[in-house]
Amino acid sequence: MDQLTLQVVRAVEAGATTMKGVIDATGLSRLKVERALNTLEKQKLLVRDGQGFRATNVPKAAPLARQCGSCNACCDILEVAAVDKPVNQLCKHWQTGTGCTIYDRRPQMCRSFVCAWLQGHLDDDWFPAKSGIIVHFSQDAVNVTVDDHCPDRWREEPYFSKLAEWSLNGIRRIGNRGYATLVVSGPDRFLLLGRTVVPEPTLFGTAFVPLTADTFRFWRATSPEHLQRLHERIAEMERIRQEFGSCAIPANEDDDPQAPYRPALLQLSGHPGAASET
């Protein structure tokens, strides 16, 4: 059984019964999860029915190379709505010396949750009890939650460089395979664009253009229509750049562009022909 299939097996054994549950638990793409599930079905090790996924005679999965040990960061830092646990507050079901007092009936999120450090994606600098940072993968995001006792730890090294690297990898992926890198630190929310930090990204999206290999100029959309206008202007900027070799980037982070974009961009860039197109 290959490593990807083992990850899916672990998620199902931990109680994940839906595609989303397996994806959230493993951080794998939908395609990879589907392939693993099909393999398990063909081997008659898994049944899918109206109740979701059920393991049938699945061989015991190899244990994780790492163990939680003394770390209970996920029981302290993360939000678990199923037990009314807010973010950055120790779960009421945790007892020192005992651990989780409802372990056998813990909610699905707790059963399927495996942080990136436990999965072996990060070195020991990221051990949550030490770093105060919990990283977990979902289908379309790297999710970073920070202990409110060290709210700026994620901006320090070696953490920030790794998060910036993940962000760039997510941006450079093609089509629907891209992902966002999101940081939650106390009441604050951030989106990472390489080494550029977007505070309080809106639900409508963020448009951006590269300034250097790992920094970006960004605009936070205030509506779906605004986001479309931003993307149209960025597309025009790219056409001008290809035609003239360069294009100035509007400086106002919160401006609301209105068509036509080309005359204003040409004038801002000081390119010949700008006056004739206004």
Short mmCIF file of C-alpha atoms in Angstrom, two decimals:
data_model
loop_
_atom_site.label_atom_id
_atom_site.label_comp_id
_atom_site.label_asym_id
_atom_site.label_seq_id
_atom_site.Cartn_x
_atom_site.Cartn_y
_atom_site.Cartn_z
CA MET A 1 0.00 0.00 0.00
CA ASP A 2 1.59 3.29 -1.09
CA GLN A 3 1.99 6.35 1.16
CA LEU A 4 -0.94 8.30 -0.32
CA THR A 5 -3.31 5.38 0.16
CA LEU A 6 -2.05 4.97 3.72
CA GLN A 7 -2.89 8.62 4.40
CA VAL A 8 -6.44 8.04 3.18
CA VAL A 9 -6.70 4.86 5.25
CA ARG A 10 -5.65 6.78 8.36
CA ALA A 11 -8.27 9.44 7.70
CA VAL A 12 -11.04 6.86 7.25
CA GLU A 13 -9.94 4.93 10.33
CA ALA A 14 -9.99 8.22 12.27
CA GLY A 15 -13.63 8.72 11.30
CA ALA A 16 -13.62 10.70 8.03
CA THR A 17 -16.68 9.51 6.10
CA THR A 18 -16.94 12.10 3.31
CA MET A 19 -14.72 13.29 0.49
CA LYS A 20 -14.32 16.69 2.18
CA GLY A 21 -13.45 15.00 5.47
CA VAL A 22 -10.70 12.93 3.86
CA ILE A 23 -9.34 15.95 1.93
CA ASP A 24 -9.28 18.12 5.06
CA ALA A 25 -7.59 15.36 7.05
CA THR A 26 -4.90 14.55 4.50
CA GLY A 27 -4.34 17.78 2.57
CA LEU A 28 -4.40 15.74 -0.65
CA SER A 29 -6.12 16.89 -3.82
CA ARG A 30 -9.57 15.58 -4.66
CA LEU A 31 -8.12 13.61 -7.59
CA LYS A 32 -5.53 11.84 -5.41
CA VAL A 33 -8.12 11.02 -2.75
CA GLU A 34 -10.49 9.64 -5.39
CA ARG A 35 -7.74 7.44 -6.83
CA ALA A 36 -6.86 6.10 -3.39
CA LEU A 37 -10.51 5.42 -2.58
CA ASN A 38 -10.97 3.59 -5.89
CA THR A 39 -7.91 1.45 -5.12
CA LEU A 40 -9.28 0.57 -1.68
CA GLU A 41 -12.69 -0.27 -3.17
CA LYS A 42 -11.17 -2.55 -5.80
CA GLN A 43 -9.30 -4.36 -3.03
CA LYS A 44 -12.59 -4.63 -1.11
CA LEU A 45 -11.06 -2.71 1.77
CA LEU A 46 -13.58 0.12 1.61
CA VAL A 47 -17.31 0.48 1.00
CA ARG A 48 -19.03 3.66 -0.18
CA ASP A 49 -22.76 3.92 0.43
CA GLY A 50 -25.38 6.44 1.49
CA GLN A 51 -23.66 6.75 4.86
CA GLY A 52 -20.32 7.69 3.34
CA PHE A 53 -17.08 5.68 3.53
CA ARG A 54 -16.64 2.59 5.70
CA ALA A 55 -13.46 0.60 6.10
CA THR A 56 -13.84 -3.18 5.77
CA ASN A 57 -10.92 -5.33 6.83
CA VAL A 58 -8.45 -2.53 6.18
CA PRO A 59 -4.98 -3.62 7.32
CA LYS A 60 -3.77 -1.58 10.23
CA ALA A 61 -2.07 1.50 8.83
CA ALA A 62 1.55 2.09 9.67
CA PRO A 63 1.81 4.41 12.66
CA LEU A 64 2.75 8.01 12.14
CA ALA A 65 6.48 8.55 12.50
CA ARG A 66 5.72 11.35 14.95
CA GLN A 67 3.45 11.43 17.96
CA CYS A 68 1.72 14.35 19.68
CA GLY A 69 3.49 13.59 22.95
CA SER A 70 3.02 16.44 25.39
CA CYS A 71 1.60 18.78 22.73
CA ASN A 72 -2.05 19.78 23.07
CA ALA A 73 -1.83 22.91 20.91
CA CYS A 74 -4.75 21.91 18.68
CA CYS A 75 -6.92 21.56 21.81
CA ASP A 76 -5.88 25.08 22.82
CA ILE A 77 -5.35 27.17 19.69
CA LEU A 78 -7.92 25.93 17.16
CA GLU A 79 -11.64 26.64 17.09
CA VAL A 80 -13.88 23.56 17.45
CA ALA A 81 -17.49 24.62 17.01
CA ALA A 82 -18.82 21.12 17.78
CA VAL A 83 -17.80 21.50 21.45
CA ASP A 84 -18.28 25.28 21.64
CA LYS A 85 -14.53 25.84 21.82
CA PRO A 86 -13.39 29.28 20.59
CA VAL A 87 -9.99 29.95 19.08
CA ASN A 88 -7.08 30.35 21.53
CA GLN A 89 -8.94 28.95 24.51
CA LEU A 90 -8.14 25.57 26.04
CA CYS A 91 -10.92 23.08 25.43
CA LYS A 92 -13.13 22.52 28.48
CA HIS A 93 -12.79 18.77 27.92
CA TRP A 94 -9.01 18.83 28.40
CA GLN A 95 -7.63 17.89 31.79
CA THR A 96 -3.99 18.10 32.82
CA GLY A 97 -2.61 14.63 33.39
CA THR A 98 -5.62 13.01 31.73
CA GLY A 99 -5.87 14.60 28.31
CA CYS A 100 -9.14 14.61 26.38
CA THR A 101 -11.95 13.44 28.64
CA ILE A 102 -14.30 12.77 25.70
CA TYR A 103 -11.74 11.07 23.49
CA ASP A 104 -14.00 8.13 22.56
CA ARG A 105 -16.82 10.48 21.53
CA ARG A 106 -14.80 13.44 20.30
CA PRO A 107 -16.23 15.30 17.27
CA GLN A 108 -15.29 14.52 13.68
CA MET A 109 -12.94 17.49 13.35
CA CYS A 110 -10.87 16.20 16.26
CA ARG A 111 -10.87 12.64 14.92
CA SER A 112 -9.66 13.55 11.45
CA PHE A 113 -7.35 16.45 12.29
CA VAL A 114 -3.63 15.88 11.70
CA CYS A 115 -1.35 18.91 11.68
CA ALA A 116 1.41 19.38 9.12
CA TRP A 117 4.13 18.79 11.72
CA LEU A 118 2.61 15.44 12.74
CA GLN A 119 2.39 14.46 9.06
CA GLY A 120 6.13 15.06 8.75
CA HIS A 121 6.00 18.08 6.43
CA LEU A 122 7.85 20.37 8.87
CA ASP A 123 10.95 20.08 11.01
CA ASP A 124 11.05 20.28 14.78
CA ASP A 125 11.24 24.08 14.83
CA TRP A 126 7.53 23.87 13.91
CA PHE A 127 6.54 21.53 16.76
CA PRO A 128 3.30 23.34 17.78
CA ALA A 129 3.99 23.23 21.52
CA LYS A 130 7.32 24.96 20.82
CA SER A 131 6.45 27.29 17.94
CA GLY A 132 2.91 28.31 18.94
CA ILE A 133 1.93 27.77 15.30
CA ILE A 134 -0.39 25.09 13.94
CA VAL A 135 -0.33 24.42 10.18
CA HIS A 136 -2.86 22.21 8.46
CA PHE A 137 -3.75 21.66 4.84
CA SER A 138 -7.17 21.81 3.24
CA GLN A 139 -8.06 21.31 -0.40
CA ASP A 140 -7.46 24.93 -1.40
CA ALA A 141 -5.38 26.46 1.39
CA VAL A 142 -2.46 26.24 3.77
CA ASN A 143 -4.09 27.25 7.06
CA VAL A 144 -1.88 28.77 9.75
CA THR A 145 -3.25 29.45 13.23
CA VAL A 146 -1.08 31.27 15.76
CA ASP A 147 -1.20 31.16 19.55
CA ASP A 148 -2.28 34.55 20.90
CA HIS A 149 0.60 34.41 23.39
CA CYS A 150 2.99 34.91 20.45
CA PRO A 151 0.82 36.59 17.79
CA ASP A 152 3.74 37.70 15.59
CA ARG A 153 5.72 34.46 15.72
CA TRP A 154 4.71 33.61 12.14
CA ARG A 155 6.56 36.74 10.94
CA GLU A 156 9.82 35.47 12.44
CA GLU A 157 12.32 33.06 10.94
CA PRO A 158 12.41 30.23 10.03
CA TYR A 159 8.62 30.40 9.84
CA PHE A 160 8.00 33.35 7.54
CA SER A 161 10.31 32.15 4.75
CA LYS A 162 8.61 28.74 4.68
CA LEU A 163 5.15 30.32 4.59
CA ALA A 164 6.26 32.65 1.78
CA GLU A 165 7.62 29.65 -0.14
CA TRP A 166 4.30 27.81 0.21
CA SER A 167 2.45 30.92 -0.89
CA LEU A 168 4.53 31.29 -4.05
CA ASN A 169 4.04 27.61 -4.87
CA GLY A 170 0.28 28.05 -4.52
CA ILE A 171 0.25 31.16 -6.71
CA ARG A 172 2.34 29.56 -9.45
CA ARG A 173 0.20 26.46 -9.76
CA ILE A 174 -1.95 26.46 -12.87
CA GLY A 175 -5.74 26.56 -12.94
CA ASN A 176 -7.79 25.11 -10.07
CA ARG A 177 -4.76 23.44 -8.52
CA GLY A 178 -3.58 26.67 -6.89
CA TYR A 179 -4.07 27.36 -3.20
CA ALA A 180 -3.98 30.26 -0.76
CA THR A 181 -1.79 30.65 2.32
CA LEU A 182 -3.90 32.07 5.15
CA VAL A 183 -2.80 33.16 8.63
CA VAL A 184 -5.10 33.61 11.62
CA SER A 185 -3.51 35.37 14.59
CA GLY A 186 -5.97 36.31 17.31
CA PRO A 187 -8.65 38.54 15.74
CA ASP A 188 -6.46 39.29 12.71
CA ARG A 189 -6.53 37.58 9.34
CA PHE A 190 -3.82 37.69 6.68
CA LEU A 191 -3.29 36.41 3.16
CA LEU A 192 0.29 35.82 2.05
CA LEU A 193 1.42 36.69 -1.47
CA GLY A 194 5.00 35.50 -1.28
CA ARG A 195 6.62 37.94 1.16
CA THR A 196 3.79 40.45 0.76
CA VAL A 197 1.27 40.37 3.60
CA VAL A 198 -2.34 41.27 2.82
CA PRO A 199 -4.12 42.27 6.07
CA GLU A 200 -7.80 41.43 6.43
CA PRO A 201 -8.39 40.00 2.93
CA THR A 202 -12.00 40.36 1.84
CA LEU A 203 -14.37 37.53 1.02
CA PHE A 204 -14.55 38.79 -2.56
CA GLY A 205 -10.89 38.11 -3.34
CA THR A 206 -7.57 39.85 -3.85
CA ALA A 207 -6.14 40.84 -7.23
CA PHE A 208 -2.37 41.20 -7.51
CA VAL A 209 0.56 41.73 -9.86
CA PRO A 210 4.23 40.85 -9.21
CA LEU A 211 6.72 43.56 -8.26
CA THR A 212 9.69 41.23 -7.74
CA ALA A 213 10.11 37.46 -7.70
CA ASP A 214 8.46 37.21 -4.29
CA THR A 215 6.59 40.49 -3.66
CA PHE A 216 3.33 41.82 -5.10
CA ARG A 217 1.13 44.91 -5.44
CA PHE A 218 -2.39 43.98 -4.40
CA TRP A 219 -5.93 45.30 -4.39
CA ARG A 220 -8.62 43.91 -2.10
CA ALA A 221 -11.93 43.58 -3.90
CA THR A 222 -15.04 45.06 -2.30
CA SER A 223 -17.49 43.16 -4.49
CA PRO A 224 -17.49 40.51 -7.24
CA GLU A 225 -17.85 43.30 -9.79
CA HIS A 226 -14.87 45.16 -8.34
CA LEU A 227 -12.77 41.99 -8.51
CA GLN A 228 -13.67 41.55 -12.18
CA ARG A 229 -12.69 45.15 -12.95
CA LEU A 230 -9.38 44.66 -11.18
CA HIS A 231 -8.65 41.53 -13.17
CA GLU A 232 -9.58 43.28 -16.43
CA ARG A 233 -7.20 46.12 -15.62
CA ILE A 234 -4.42 43.67 -14.74
CA ALA A 235 -4.98 41.90 -18.08
CA GLU A 236 -4.66 45.27 -19.86
CA MET A 237 -1.47 45.98 -17.91
CA GLU A 238 -0.04 42.70 -19.16
CA ARG A 239 -0.97 43.52 -22.78
CA ILE A 240 0.71 46.95 -22.50
CA ARG A 241 3.77 45.38 -20.90
CA GLN A 242 4.07 42.92 -23.79
CA GLU A 243 3.57 45.71 -26.36
CA PHE A 244 5.80 48.44 -24.85
CA GLY A 245 8.07 46.45 -22.53
CA SER A 246 6.72 47.98 -19.33
CA CYS A 247 3.57 49.26 -17.68
CA ALA A 248 3.20 51.42 -14.58
CA ILE A 249 1.22 49.92 -11.71
CA PRO A 250 -1.42 52.18 -10.14
CA ALA A 251 -0.30 53.14 -6.66
CA ASN A 252 -3.61 53.34 -4.80
CA GLU A 253 -4.24 50.02 -3.05
CA ASP A 254 -7.97 50.62 -2.66
CA ASP A 255 -8.83 52.30 -5.97
CA ASP A 256 -11.84 51.19 -7.98
CA PRO A 257 -10.87 51.05 -11.68
CA GLN A 258 -13.39 51.85 -14.36
CA ALA A 259 -13.10 50.99 -18.04
CA PRO A 260 -11.52 51.95 -20.36
CA TYR A 261 -8.23 51.04 -18.71
CA ARG A 262 -5.77 51.32 -21.59
CA PRO A 263 -5.67 55.14 -22.06
CA ALA A 264 -5.12 55.81 -18.36
CA LEU A 265 -2.47 53.10 -18.08
CA LEU A 266 -0.63 54.37 -21.15
CA GLN A 267 -0.67 57.92 -19.78
CA LEU A 268 0.49 56.77 -16.35
CA SER A 269 3.29 54.79 -18.00
CA GLY A 270 4.37 57.72 -20.25
CA HIS A 271 4.18 55.61 -23.39
CA PRO A 272 3.84 57.18 -26.87
CA GLY A 273 0.29 57.24 -28.16
CA ALA A 274 -1.25 57.74 -24.74
CA ALA A 275 -2.69 61.15 -25.65
CA SER A 276 -4.29 59.89 -28.85
CA GLU A 277 -6.17 57.15 -26.94
CA THR A 278 -7.64 59.42 -24.27
#
